[in-house]
Coordinates of C-alpha atoms in Angstrom, one line a residue:
M26 CA 83.5 34.9 -30.8
A27 CA 82.8 38.1 -29.7
G28 CA 86.3 38.9 -29.0
L29 CA 87.2 37.8 -32.2
A30 CA 84.6 40.3 -33.6
D31 CA 85.8 42.9 -31.6
R32 CA 89.6 42.5 -32.6
A33 CA 88.8 42.6 -36.6
G34 CA 86.6 45.3 -35.3
H35 CA 89.4 47.5 -34.2
L36 CA 91.8 46.2 -36.8
A37 CA 89.3 47.5 -39.1
D38 CA 89.0 50.8 -37.3
R39 CA 92.9 51.3 -36.7
L40 CA 93.3 50.5 -40.9
A41 CA 90.3 52.1 -42.6
P42 CA 91.8 56.0 -42.1
R43 CA 95.3 54.4 -43.7
A44 CA 93.4 52.5 -46.3
S45 CA 90.9 55.5 -47.4
A46 CA 93.8 57.9 -47.4
E47 CA 95.6 56.1 -49.8
R48 CA 92.7 55.8 -52.2
V49 CA 92.3 59.2 -51.8
L50 CA 95.9 59.2 -53.0
D51 CA 94.9 56.3 -56.3
L52 CA 91.9 58.4 -57.1
T53 CA 93.3 62.4 -57.1
L54 CA 97.1 61.2 -58.4
G55 CA 96.0 58.4 -60.6
T56 CA 93.3 60.8 -62.5
A57 CA 95.5 63.4 -63.1
L58 CA 98.2 60.9 -64.6
L59 CA 95.7 59.3 -66.7
I60 CA 94.4 62.3 -68.5
A61 CA 98.6 63.4 -68.7
T62 CA 99.4 60.2 -70.5
A63 CA 96.3 59.4 -72.4
P64 CA 97.3 60.7 -75.9
A65 CA 100.7 58.6 -75.4
V66 CA 98.8 55.7 -74.5
A67 CA 96.8 55.7 -77.2
L68 CA 99.7 56.4 -79.7
G69 CA 101.3 53.4 -78.8
A70 CA 97.8 51.5 -78.8
L71 CA 97.5 53.0 -82.3
A72 CA 101.6 52.3 -83.6
L73 CA 100.6 48.3 -82.2
A74 CA 97.7 48.0 -84.4
V75 CA 99.4 49.3 -87.4
R76 CA 102.2 47.6 -87.0
R77 CA 100.6 43.7 -85.3
G78 CA 97.2 44.1 -85.9
P79 CA 93.8 45.0 -83.8
G80 CA 94.2 42.1 -81.8
N81 CA 97.6 42.1 -80.8
V82 CA 97.0 45.3 -78.4
W83 CA 96.4 43.9 -75.5
E84 CA 97.7 41.5 -73.3
R85 CA 95.2 40.3 -70.9
T86 CA 95.9 38.1 -67.7
P87 CA 93.9 37.6 -64.5
R88 CA 95.2 39.0 -61.5
T89 CA 94.2 38.4 -57.9
G90 CA 93.3 41.8 -56.1
L91 CA 92.0 43.2 -52.8
G92 CA 89.8 40.4 -50.7
G93 CA 91.0 37.8 -53.0
R94 CA 88.7 38.8 -56.1
V95 CA 90.4 38.1 -59.5
F96 CA 90.3 40.8 -62.4
T97 CA 91.9 40.7 -66.0
L98 CA 95.1 43.0 -66.0
R99 CA 95.0 45.0 -69.2
S100 CA 98.6 46.2 -70.8
L101 CA 99.7 47.3 -73.8
R102 CA 102.0 44.7 -75.6
T103 CA 105.1 47.1 -75.1
R104 CA 107.5 48.6 -72.6
R105 CA 108.7 51.4 -74.3
L106 CA 108.5 54.4 -72.5
R107 CA 106.7 52.3 -69.7
L108 CA 103.4 52.5 -71.8
D109 CA 102.7 48.8 -70.3
L110 CA 102.6 50.1 -66.8
L111 CA 100.9 53.5 -67.9
S112 CA 97.8 51.5 -70.1
R113 CA 96.9 49.8 -66.3
L114 CA 95.9 53.8 -64.7
P115 CA 92.3 53.5 -65.6
Q116 CA 92.2 50.3 -63.6
V117 CA 94.1 52.6 -61.0
V118 CA 91.3 54.8 -60.8
R119 CA 88.6 52.1 -61.0
G120 CA 89.9 50.2 -57.8
D121 CA 91.2 47.1 -59.3
L122 CA 94.5 48.4 -58.6
S123 CA 96.6 51.2 -56.5
L124 CA 99.6 53.4 -57.7
V125 CA 101.4 51.4 -55.0
G126 CA 101.0 48.1 -54.0
P127 CA 102.3 44.6 -54.0
A128 CA 102.9 42.4 -57.2
P129 CA 99.8 41.5 -58.8
L130 CA 99.6 37.9 -58.7
A131 CA 98.2 35.4 -60.9
P132 CA 95.6 33.0 -59.0
G133 CA 97.0 30.1 -57.5
D134 CA 100.5 31.4 -57.2
P135 CA 102.5 29.7 -54.9
R136 CA 103.5 33.3 -53.2
A137 CA 100.3 33.8 -52.3
A138 CA 99.8 31.1 -49.6
W139 CA 103.6 31.5 -48.1
P140 CA 102.9 31.9 -44.3
G141 CA 101.2 35.6 -43.1
A142 CA 101.0 36.5 -47.1
R143 CA 97.7 35.2 -46.9
Q144 CA 96.1 37.8 -45.2
W145 CA 98.0 40.7 -46.0
R146 CA 97.2 40.1 -50.1
Q147 CA 93.6 39.9 -49.3
E148 CA 93.9 43.5 -47.6
L149 CA 95.7 45.4 -50.0
R150 CA 95.3 46.0 -53.8
P151 CA 98.1 44.9 -55.9
G152 CA 99.9 47.8 -57.5
L153 CA 100.8 49.5 -60.4
T154 CA 104.5 49.8 -59.2
G155 CA 105.8 48.8 -55.7
L156 CA 108.9 49.2 -52.8
A157 CA 109.9 45.2 -54.7
Q158 CA 109.9 47.0 -58.3
V159 CA 112.0 49.8 -57.3
R160 CA 114.4 47.8 -54.8
A161 CA 115.0 44.4 -55.6
R162 CA 117.4 45.3 -58.6
S163 CA 119.9 46.1 -55.9
G164 CA 121.2 42.7 -55.4
M165 CA 121.2 42.8 -51.8
P166 CA 120.1 39.4 -50.5
W167 CA 117.1 41.3 -48.2
D168 CA 116.0 42.9 -51.5
D169 CA 113.9 39.6 -52.6
P170 CA 111.0 40.8 -53.7
A171 CA 109.0 38.5 -51.7
L172 CA 110.5 40.3 -48.2
L173 CA 110.0 43.8 -50.0
D174 CA 106.3 43.4 -50.1
Q175 CA 106.0 41.8 -46.8
H176 CA 108.1 44.8 -45.3
Y177 CA 105.7 47.5 -47.2
A178 CA 102.4 44.9 -46.4
E179 CA 103.6 46.1 -42.5
H180 CA 104.6 49.6 -42.7
H181 CA 102.2 51.2 -45.8
G182 CA 100.8 54.7 -45.8
V183 CA 100.9 57.7 -48.2
V184 CA 104.1 59.1 -47.0
L185 CA 105.7 55.6 -47.8
D186 CA 103.8 55.3 -51.4
L187 CA 104.9 58.9 -52.3
V188 CA 108.8 58.1 -51.5
I189 CA 108.2 55.0 -54.0
L190 CA 106.5 56.8 -56.7
T191 CA 109.0 59.2 -56.2
E192 CA 111.7 56.6 -56.9
A193 CA 110.0 54.9 -59.5
V194 CA 110.1 58.0 -61.7
R195 CA 113.6 58.5 -61.2
N196 CA 114.4 54.8 -62.2
S197 CA 112.0 55.0 -65.4
L198 CA 113.7 58.7 -66.3
R199 CA 117.4 56.7 -66.1
T200 CA 116.5 53.8 -68.1
T201 CA 114.7 56.1 -70.4
T202 CA 117.8 58.6 -70.8
G203 CA 120.3 55.8 -71.0
R204 CA 121.8 56.7 -67.4
A205 CA 120.6 53.9 -65.9
R206 CA 123.4 52.4 -63.4
S207 CA 124.2 48.9 -63.2
T208 CA 123.5 48.6 -59.0
K209 CA 120.7 50.3 -56.8
A210 CA 122.9 49.2 -54.1
H211 CA 122.9 53.1 -52.8
L212 CA 118.7 52.3 -52.1
S213 CA 120.0 49.8 -49.3
D214 CA 118.9 50.3 -45.7
T215 CA 122.8 50.1 -44.8
D216 CA 124.0 52.7 -46.7
H217 CA 124.0 55.9 -44.3
R218 CA 127.5 57.5 -46.3
L219 CA 127.1 61.0 -46.1
P220 CA 127.0 63.1 -49.4
G221 CA 130.8 63.3 -50.8
Y222 CA 131.9 59.9 -48.8
S223 CA 134.7 58.5 -50.9
R224 CA 136.9 55.3 -50.0
V225 CA 139.7 57.2 -49.3
D226 CA 137.5 58.4 -45.9

């Protein structure tokens, strides 16, 4: 029993600095984004209230968070300009979500019971975006969302979070401007081609 307690304490000490650094990122960047996007979210909510009625502005769904705690995920009922995601920023600041993390699952979702998943899903906050969201569209067999969430759980940290956030913003801008590419294969781990590469080379 003492050995188990020592291992748990060692794991907590190893994870605590990284987890606290990620929480600082959530609070600082999350608060800045919340302030910057609040007017757009408010206008979106007002437009929805006028068109659909006040009762049809927000979608509320139960999700499982850190430590297995169930919380209510609130999102605007629109995907224009990604206002549905931006409307969740208050929950990032509050601590229900992280800016980056595994997809938030509904209580009882079988994916949470997969071998090994139960532990890391208890230890990580679900994310506003994540590795699965920015990579899953590549169509590559190793870019299965469950495998990507597992990979993130094993390697998460502030640097990886910033890389994922940068890619999420780039993807969003491509979609918004109508220049989204039909494939994300260039994000593959096996794509190491140098700039200027062509099939002729």
